[in-house]
PDB file of C-alpha atoms in Angstrom:
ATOM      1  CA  UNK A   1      -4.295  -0.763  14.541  1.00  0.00           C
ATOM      2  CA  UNK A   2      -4.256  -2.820  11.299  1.00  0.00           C
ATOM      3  CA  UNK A   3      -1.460  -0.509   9.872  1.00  0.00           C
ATOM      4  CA  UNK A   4       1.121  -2.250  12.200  1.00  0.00           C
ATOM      5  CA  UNK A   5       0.208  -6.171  11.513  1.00  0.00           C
ATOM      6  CA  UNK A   6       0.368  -4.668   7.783  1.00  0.00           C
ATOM      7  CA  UNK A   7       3.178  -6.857   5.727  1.00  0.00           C
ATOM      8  CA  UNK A   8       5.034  -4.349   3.457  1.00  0.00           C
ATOM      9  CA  UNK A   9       4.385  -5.888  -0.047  1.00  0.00           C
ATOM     10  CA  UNK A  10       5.746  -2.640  -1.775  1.00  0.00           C
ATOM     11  CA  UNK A  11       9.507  -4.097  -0.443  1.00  0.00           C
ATOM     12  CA  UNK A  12       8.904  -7.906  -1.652  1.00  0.00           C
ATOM     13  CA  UNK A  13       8.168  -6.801  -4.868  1.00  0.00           C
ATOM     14  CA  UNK A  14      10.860  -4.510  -5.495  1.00  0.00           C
ATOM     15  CA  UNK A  15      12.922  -8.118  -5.283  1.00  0.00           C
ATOM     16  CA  UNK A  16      11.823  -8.925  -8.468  1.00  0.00           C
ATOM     17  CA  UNK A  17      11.745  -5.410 -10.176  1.00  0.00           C
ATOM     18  CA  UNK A  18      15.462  -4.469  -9.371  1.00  0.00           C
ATOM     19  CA  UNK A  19      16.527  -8.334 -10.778  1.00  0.00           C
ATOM     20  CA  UNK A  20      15.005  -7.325 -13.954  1.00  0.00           C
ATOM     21  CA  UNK A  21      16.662  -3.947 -13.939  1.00  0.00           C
ATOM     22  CA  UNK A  22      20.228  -4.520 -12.958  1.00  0.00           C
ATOM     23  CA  UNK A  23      20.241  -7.544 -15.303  1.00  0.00           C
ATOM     24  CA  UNK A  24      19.386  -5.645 -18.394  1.00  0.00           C
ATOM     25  CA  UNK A  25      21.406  -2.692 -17.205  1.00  0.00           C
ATOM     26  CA  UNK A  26      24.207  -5.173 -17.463  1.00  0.00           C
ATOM     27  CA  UNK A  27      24.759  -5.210 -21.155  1.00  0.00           C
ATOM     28  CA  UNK A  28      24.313  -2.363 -23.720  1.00  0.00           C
ATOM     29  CA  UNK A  29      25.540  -4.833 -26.147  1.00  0.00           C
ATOM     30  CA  UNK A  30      23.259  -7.284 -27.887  1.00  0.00           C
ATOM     31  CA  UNK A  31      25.864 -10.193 -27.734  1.00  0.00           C
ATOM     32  CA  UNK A  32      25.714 -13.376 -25.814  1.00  0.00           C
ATOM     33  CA  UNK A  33      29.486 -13.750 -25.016  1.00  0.00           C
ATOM     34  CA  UNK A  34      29.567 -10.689 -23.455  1.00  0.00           C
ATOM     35  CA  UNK A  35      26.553 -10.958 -21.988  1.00  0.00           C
ATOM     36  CA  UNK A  36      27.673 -14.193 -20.424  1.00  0.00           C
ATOM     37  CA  UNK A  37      30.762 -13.014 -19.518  1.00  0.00           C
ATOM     38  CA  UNK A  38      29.897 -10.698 -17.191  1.00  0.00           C
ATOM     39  CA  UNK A  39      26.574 -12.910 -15.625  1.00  0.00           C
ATOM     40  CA  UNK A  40      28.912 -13.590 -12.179  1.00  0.00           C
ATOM     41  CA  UNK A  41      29.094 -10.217 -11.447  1.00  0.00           C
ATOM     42  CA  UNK A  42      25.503  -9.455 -12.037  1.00  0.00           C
ATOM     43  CA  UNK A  43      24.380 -12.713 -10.169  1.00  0.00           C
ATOM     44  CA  UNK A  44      26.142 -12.195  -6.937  1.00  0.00           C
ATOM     45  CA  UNK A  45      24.746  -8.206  -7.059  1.00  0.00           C
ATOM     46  CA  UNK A  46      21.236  -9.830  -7.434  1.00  0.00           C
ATOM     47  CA  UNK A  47      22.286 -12.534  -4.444  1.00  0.00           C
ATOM     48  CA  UNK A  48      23.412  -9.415  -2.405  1.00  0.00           C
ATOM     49  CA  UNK A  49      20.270  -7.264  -3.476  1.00  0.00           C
ATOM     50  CA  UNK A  50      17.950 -10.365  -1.840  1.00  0.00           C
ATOM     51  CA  UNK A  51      19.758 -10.633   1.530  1.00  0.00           C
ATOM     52  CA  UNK A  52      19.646  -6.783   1.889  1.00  0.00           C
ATOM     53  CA  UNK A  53      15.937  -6.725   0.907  1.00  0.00           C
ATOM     54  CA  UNK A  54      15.129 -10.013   2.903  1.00  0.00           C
ATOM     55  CA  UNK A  55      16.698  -7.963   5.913  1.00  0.00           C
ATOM     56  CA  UNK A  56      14.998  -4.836   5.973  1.00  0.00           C
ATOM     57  CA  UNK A  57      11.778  -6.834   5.987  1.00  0.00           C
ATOM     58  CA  UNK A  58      12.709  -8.696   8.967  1.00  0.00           C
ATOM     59  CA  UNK A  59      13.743  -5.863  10.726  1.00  0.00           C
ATOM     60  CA  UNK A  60      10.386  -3.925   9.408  1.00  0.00           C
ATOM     61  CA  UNK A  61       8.346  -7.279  10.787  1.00  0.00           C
ATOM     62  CA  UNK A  62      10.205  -7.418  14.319  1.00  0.00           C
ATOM     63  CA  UNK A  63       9.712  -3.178  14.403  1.00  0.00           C
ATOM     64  CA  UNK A  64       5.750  -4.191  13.933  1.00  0.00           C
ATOM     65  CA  UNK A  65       5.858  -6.356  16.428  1.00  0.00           C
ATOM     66  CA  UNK A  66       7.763  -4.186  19.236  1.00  0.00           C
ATOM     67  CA  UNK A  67       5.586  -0.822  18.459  1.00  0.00           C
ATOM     68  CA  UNK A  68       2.523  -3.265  18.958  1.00  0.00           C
ATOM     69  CA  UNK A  69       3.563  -4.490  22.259  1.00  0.00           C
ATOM     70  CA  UNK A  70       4.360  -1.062  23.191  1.00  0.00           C
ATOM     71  CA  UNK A  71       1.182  -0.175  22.325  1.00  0.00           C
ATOM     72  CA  UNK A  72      -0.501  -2.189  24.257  1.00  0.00           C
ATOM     73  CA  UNK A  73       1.643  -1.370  27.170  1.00  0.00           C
ATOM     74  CA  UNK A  74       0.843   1.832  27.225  1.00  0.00           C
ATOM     75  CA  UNK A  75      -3.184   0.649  26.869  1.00  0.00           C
ATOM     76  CA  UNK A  76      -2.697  -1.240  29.852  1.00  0.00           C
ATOM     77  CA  UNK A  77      -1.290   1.449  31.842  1.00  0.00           C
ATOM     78  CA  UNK A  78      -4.028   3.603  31.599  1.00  0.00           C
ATOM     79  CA  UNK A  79      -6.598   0.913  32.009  1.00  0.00           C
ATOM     80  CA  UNK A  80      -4.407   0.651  35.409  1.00  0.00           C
ATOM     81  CA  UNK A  81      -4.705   4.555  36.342  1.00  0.00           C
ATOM     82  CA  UNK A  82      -8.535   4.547  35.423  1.00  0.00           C
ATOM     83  CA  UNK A  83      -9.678   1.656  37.913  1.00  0.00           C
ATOM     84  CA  UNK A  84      -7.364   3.392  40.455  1.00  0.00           C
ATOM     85  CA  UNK A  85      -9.349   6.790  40.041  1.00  0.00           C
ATOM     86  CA  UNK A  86     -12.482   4.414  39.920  1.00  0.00           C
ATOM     87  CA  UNK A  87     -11.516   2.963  43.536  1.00  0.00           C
ATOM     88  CA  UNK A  88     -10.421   6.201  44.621  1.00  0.00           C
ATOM     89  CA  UNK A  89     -13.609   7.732  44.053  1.00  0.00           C
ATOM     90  CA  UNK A  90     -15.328   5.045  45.662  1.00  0.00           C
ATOM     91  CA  UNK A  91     -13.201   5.607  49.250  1.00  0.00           C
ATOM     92  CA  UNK A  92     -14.203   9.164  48.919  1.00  0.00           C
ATOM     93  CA  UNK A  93     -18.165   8.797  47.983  1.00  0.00           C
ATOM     94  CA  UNK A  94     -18.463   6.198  51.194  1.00  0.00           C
ATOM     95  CA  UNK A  95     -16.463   8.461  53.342  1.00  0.00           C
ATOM     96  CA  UNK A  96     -18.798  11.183  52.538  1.00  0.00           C
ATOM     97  CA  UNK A  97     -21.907   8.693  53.006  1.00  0.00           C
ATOM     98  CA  UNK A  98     -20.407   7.968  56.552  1.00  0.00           C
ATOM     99  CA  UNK A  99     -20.707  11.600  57.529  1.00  0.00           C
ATOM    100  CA  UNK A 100     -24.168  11.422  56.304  1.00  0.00           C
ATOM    101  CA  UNK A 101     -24.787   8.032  58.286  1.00  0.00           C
ATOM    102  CA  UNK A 102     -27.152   8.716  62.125  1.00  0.00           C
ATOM    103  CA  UNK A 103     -28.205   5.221  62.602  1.00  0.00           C
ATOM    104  CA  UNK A 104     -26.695   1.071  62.660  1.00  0.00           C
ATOM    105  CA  UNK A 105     -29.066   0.526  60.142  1.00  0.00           C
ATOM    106  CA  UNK A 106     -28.137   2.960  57.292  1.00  0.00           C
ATOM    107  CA  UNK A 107     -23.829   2.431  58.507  1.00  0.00           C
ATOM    108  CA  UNK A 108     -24.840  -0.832  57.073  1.00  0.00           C
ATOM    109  CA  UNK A 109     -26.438  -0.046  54.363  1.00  0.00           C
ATOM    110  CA  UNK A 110     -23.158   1.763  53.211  1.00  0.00           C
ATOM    111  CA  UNK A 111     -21.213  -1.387  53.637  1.00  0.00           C
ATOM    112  CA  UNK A 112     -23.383  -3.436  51.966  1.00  0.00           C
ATOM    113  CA  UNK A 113     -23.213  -0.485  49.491  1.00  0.00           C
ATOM    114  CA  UNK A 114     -19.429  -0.826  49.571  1.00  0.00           C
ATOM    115  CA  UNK A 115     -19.314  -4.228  49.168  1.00  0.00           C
ATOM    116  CA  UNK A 116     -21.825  -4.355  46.105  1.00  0.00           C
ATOM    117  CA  UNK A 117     -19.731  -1.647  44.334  1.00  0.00           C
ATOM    118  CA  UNK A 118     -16.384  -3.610  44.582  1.00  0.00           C
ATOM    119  CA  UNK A 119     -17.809  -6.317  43.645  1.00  0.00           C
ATOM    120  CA  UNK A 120     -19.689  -5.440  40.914  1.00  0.00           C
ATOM    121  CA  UNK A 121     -16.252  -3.621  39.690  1.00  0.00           C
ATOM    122  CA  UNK A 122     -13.915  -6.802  40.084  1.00  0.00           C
ATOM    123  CA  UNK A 123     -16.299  -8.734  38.339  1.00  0.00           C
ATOM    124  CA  UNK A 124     -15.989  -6.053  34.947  1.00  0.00           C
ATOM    125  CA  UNK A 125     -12.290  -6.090  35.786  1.00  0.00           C
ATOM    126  CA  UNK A 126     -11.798  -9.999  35.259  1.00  0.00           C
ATOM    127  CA  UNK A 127     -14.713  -9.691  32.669  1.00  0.00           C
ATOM    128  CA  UNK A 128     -12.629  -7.140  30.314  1.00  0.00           C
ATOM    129  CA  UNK A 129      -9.177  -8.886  31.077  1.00  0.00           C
ATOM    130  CA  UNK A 130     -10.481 -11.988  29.750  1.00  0.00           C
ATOM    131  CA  UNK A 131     -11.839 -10.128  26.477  1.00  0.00           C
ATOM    132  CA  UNK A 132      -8.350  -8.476  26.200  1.00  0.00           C
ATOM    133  CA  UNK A 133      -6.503 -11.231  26.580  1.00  0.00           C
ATOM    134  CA  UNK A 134      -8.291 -13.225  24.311  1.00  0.00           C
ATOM    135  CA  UNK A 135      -8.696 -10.548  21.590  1.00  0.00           C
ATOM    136  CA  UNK A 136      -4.843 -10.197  21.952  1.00  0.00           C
ATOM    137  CA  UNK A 137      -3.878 -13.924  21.762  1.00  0.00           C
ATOM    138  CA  UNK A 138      -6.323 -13.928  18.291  1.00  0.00           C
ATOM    139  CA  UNK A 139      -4.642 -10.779  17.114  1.00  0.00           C
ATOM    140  CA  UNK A 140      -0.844 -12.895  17.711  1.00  0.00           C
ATOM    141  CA  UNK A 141      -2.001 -15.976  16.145  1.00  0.00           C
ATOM    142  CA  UNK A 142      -3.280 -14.318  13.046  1.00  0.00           C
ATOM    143  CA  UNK A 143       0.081 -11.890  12.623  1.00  0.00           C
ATOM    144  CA  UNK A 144       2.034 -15.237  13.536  1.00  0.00           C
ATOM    145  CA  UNK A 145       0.082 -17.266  10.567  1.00  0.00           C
ATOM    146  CA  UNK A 146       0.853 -14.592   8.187  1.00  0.00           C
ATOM    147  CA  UNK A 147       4.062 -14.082   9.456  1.00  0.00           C
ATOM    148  CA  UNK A 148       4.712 -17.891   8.850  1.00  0.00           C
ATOM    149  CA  UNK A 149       3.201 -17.648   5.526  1.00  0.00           C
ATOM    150  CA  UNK A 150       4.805 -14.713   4.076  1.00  0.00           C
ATOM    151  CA  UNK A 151       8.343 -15.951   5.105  1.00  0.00           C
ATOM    152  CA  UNK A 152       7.109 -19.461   3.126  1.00  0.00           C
ATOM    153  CA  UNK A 153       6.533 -16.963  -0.100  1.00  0.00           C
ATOM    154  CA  UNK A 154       9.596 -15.298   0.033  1.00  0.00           C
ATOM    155  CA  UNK A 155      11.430 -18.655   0.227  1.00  0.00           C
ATOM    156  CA  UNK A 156       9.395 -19.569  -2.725  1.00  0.00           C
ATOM    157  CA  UNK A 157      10.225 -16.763  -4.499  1.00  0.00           C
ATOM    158  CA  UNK A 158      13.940 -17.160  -3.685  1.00  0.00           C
ATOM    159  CA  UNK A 159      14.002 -20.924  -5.293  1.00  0.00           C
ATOM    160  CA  UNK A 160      12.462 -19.229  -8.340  1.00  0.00           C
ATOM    161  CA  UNK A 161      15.038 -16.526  -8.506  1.00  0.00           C
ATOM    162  CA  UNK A 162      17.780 -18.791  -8.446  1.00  0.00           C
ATOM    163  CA  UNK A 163      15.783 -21.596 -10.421  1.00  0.00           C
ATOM    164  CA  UNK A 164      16.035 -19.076 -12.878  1.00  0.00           C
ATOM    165  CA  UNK A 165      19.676 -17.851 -12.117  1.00  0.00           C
ATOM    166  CA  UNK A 166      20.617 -21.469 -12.862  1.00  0.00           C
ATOM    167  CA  UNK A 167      18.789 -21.306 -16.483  1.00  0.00           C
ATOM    168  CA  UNK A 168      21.036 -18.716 -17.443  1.00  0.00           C
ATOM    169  CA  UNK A 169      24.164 -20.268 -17.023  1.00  0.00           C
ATOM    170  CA  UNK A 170      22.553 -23.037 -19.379  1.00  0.00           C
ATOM    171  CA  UNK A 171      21.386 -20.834 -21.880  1.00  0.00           C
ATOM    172  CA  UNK A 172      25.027 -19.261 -22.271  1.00  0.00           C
ATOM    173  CA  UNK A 173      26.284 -22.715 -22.426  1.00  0.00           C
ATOM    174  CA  UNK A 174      23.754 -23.598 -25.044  1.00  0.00           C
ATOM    175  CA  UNK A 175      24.754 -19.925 -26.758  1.00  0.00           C
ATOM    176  CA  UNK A 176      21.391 -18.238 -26.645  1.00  0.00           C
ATOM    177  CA  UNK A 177      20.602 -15.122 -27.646  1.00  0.00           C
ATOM    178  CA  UNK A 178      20.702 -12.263 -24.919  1.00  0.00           C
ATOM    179  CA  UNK A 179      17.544 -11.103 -25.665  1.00  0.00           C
ATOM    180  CA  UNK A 180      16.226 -14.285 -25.863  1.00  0.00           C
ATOM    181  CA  UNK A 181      18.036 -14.337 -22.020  1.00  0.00           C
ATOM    182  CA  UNK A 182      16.592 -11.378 -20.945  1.00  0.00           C
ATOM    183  CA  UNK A 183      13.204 -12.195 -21.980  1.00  0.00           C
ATOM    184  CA  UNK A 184      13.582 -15.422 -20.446  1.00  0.00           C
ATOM    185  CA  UNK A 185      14.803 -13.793 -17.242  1.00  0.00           C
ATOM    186  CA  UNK A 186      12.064 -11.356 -17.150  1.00  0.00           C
ATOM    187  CA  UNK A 187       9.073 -13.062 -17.165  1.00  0.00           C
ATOM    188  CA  UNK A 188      10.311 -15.438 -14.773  1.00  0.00           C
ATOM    189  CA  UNK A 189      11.279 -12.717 -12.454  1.00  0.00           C
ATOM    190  CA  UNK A 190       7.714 -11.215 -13.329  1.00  0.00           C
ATOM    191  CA  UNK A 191       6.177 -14.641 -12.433  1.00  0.00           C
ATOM    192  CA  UNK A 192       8.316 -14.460  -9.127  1.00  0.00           C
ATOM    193  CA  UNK A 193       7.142 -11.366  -8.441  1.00  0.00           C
ATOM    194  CA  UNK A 194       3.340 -11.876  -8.871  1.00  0.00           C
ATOM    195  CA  UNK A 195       2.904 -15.028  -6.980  1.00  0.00           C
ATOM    196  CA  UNK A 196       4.712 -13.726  -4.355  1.00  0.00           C
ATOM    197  CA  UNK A 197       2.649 -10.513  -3.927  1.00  0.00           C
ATOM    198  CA  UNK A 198      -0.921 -12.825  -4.523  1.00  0.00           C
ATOM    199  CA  UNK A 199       0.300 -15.069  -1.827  1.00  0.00           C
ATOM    200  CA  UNK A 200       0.947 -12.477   0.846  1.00  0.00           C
ATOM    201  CA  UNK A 201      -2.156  -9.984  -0.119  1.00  0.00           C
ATOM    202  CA  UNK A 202      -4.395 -13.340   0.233  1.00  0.00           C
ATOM    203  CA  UNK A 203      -3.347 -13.864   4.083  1.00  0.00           C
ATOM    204  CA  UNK A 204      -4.104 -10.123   4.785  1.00  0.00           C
ATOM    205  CA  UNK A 205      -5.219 -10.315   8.388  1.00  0.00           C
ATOM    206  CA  UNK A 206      -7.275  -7.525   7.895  1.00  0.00           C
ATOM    207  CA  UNK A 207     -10.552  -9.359   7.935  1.00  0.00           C
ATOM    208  CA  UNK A 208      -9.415 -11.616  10.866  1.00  0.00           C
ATOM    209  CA  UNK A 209      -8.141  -8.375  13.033  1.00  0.00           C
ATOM    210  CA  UNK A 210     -11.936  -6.415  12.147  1.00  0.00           C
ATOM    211  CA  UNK A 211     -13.975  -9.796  12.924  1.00  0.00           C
ATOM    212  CA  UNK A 212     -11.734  -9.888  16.667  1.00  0.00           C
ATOM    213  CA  UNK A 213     -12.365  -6.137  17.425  1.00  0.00           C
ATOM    214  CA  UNK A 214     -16.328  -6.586  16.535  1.00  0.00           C
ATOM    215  CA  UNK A 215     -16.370  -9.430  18.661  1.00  0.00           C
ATOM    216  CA  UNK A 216     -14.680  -7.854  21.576  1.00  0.00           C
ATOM    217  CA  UNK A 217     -16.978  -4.397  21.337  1.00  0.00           C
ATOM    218  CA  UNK A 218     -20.055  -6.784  21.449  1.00  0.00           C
ATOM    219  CA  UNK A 219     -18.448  -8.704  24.762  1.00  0.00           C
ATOM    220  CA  UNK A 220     -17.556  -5.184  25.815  1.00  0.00           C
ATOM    221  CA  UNK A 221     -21.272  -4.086  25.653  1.00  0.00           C
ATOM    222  CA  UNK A 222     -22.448  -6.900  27.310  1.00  0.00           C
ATOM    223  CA  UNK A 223     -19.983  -6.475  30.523  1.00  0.00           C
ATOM    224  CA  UNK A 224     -20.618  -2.953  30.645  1.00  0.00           C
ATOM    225  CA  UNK A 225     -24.897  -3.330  30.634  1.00  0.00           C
ATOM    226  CA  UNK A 226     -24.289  -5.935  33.594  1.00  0.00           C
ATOM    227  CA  UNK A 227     -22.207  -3.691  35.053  1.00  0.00           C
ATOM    228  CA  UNK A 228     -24.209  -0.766  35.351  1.00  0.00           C
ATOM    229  CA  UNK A 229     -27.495  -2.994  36.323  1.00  0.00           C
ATOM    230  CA  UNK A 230     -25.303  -4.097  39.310  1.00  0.00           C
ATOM    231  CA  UNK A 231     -24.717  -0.294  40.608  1.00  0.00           C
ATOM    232  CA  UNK A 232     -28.163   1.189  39.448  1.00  0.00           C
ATOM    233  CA  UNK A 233     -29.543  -1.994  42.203  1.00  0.00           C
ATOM    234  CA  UNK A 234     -26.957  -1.243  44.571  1.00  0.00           C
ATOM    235  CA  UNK A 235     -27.748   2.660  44.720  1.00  0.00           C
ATOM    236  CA  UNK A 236     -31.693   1.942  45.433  1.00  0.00           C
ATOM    237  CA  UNK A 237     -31.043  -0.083  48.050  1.00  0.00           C
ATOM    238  CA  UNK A 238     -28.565   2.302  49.853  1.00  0.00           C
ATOM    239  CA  UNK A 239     -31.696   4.731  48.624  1.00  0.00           C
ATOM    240  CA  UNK A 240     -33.972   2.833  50.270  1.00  0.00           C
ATOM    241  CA  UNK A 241     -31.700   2.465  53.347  1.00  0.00           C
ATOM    242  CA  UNK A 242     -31.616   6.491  54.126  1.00  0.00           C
ATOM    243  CA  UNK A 243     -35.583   6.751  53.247  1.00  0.00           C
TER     244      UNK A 243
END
């Protein structure tokens, strides 16, 4: 389940990777005025490389998000079909108790059998919603969090792309060297890069997601020992009823 609250980090930091590489891809020539020059055209393929990257995670993010509600769709759904077969079993063990039945005393005995059952299985049914829902609305607030987090990183990391976009144009104003550029470039891009990827890998909700499932199990367990203490007392007194 983790794999799809998993933020792709592999994407975000191919921002900062193809920056460095289309800039010094730019040039062959070791001269600032040409260099320079051309820095438009490189800067609006590097504004055009962010959007298309900053998209594809988006869409990657929303894609997370649908498969997971499908997912649990598709849980539900067969949670549904189980307690149907459970109830459906039910009807048919009393109607072959019935047949069984030759006195007022054991007919109720079956009802009160009946009765136990039903409740004793709408009580686990309300019981395990409850878990579910809550393990759920944990599960959306942590993806949510990170979610909100992330998308504060890779505006972060934008300003410091075009914080250092901006130091270009002053360096060719102030006739730098290109490799002095480039360098400069680089390791700000590199900087970018690296605080962007700590940032995101320190909000993995991981932990958070293992820490939910381990308490839900442990609920789980709980609900299910109550449950089956409920039926084991109903059967011996239907038991008792047919002695």
């Amino acid at each position: 389940m983790n794999k799809i609250y998993k933020i792709n980090i592999t994407i975000l930091s191919l921002f900062a990777l193809f920056f460095a590489t289309q800039t010094f891809a730019a040039s062959p020539f070791d001269r600032t005025s040409i260099f320079c020059s051309e820095w438009n055209e490189i800067d609006a393929k590097i504004s055009s490389k962010i959007t298309e990257r900053e998209t594809m995670f988006e869409t990657k993010k929303e894609n997370r998000m649908t498969d997971l509600g499908s997912k649990w769709t598709e849980i539900d759904a067969k949670r549904e079909a189980k307690r149907l077969e459970a109830d459906t079993v039910l009807s048919t063990q009393i109607a072959s108790l019935n047949t069984k039945a030759t006195t007022d005393a054991e007919r109720q005995a079956i009802a009160k059998y009946e009765t136990s059952v039903k409740n004793a299985l709408e009580t686990r049914r309300l019981a395990i919603d409850e878990i579910i829902q809550d393990y759920r609305s944990n599960i959306n607030i942590a993806i949510e969090n990170r979610n909100e987090i992330a998308g504060s990183a890779v505006d972060e990391f934008k300003n410091s792309v075009n914080s250092a976009i901006s130091e270009i144009s002053i360096q060719c104003e102030n006739d730098v060297s290109t490799r002095d550029i480039r360098e400069n470039l680089r390791s700000a891009m590199e900087q970018a890069r690296e605080n962007l990827k700590n940032t995101i890998k320190s909000q993995d909700p991981k932990t958070s997601i293992e820490m939910y499932e381990i308490e839900s199990a442990e609920k789980m367990k709980i609900i299910q020992e109550q449950f089956r203490n409920s039926l084991e007392l109903a059967r011996i007194e239907l038991k008792q009823a047919f002695e």
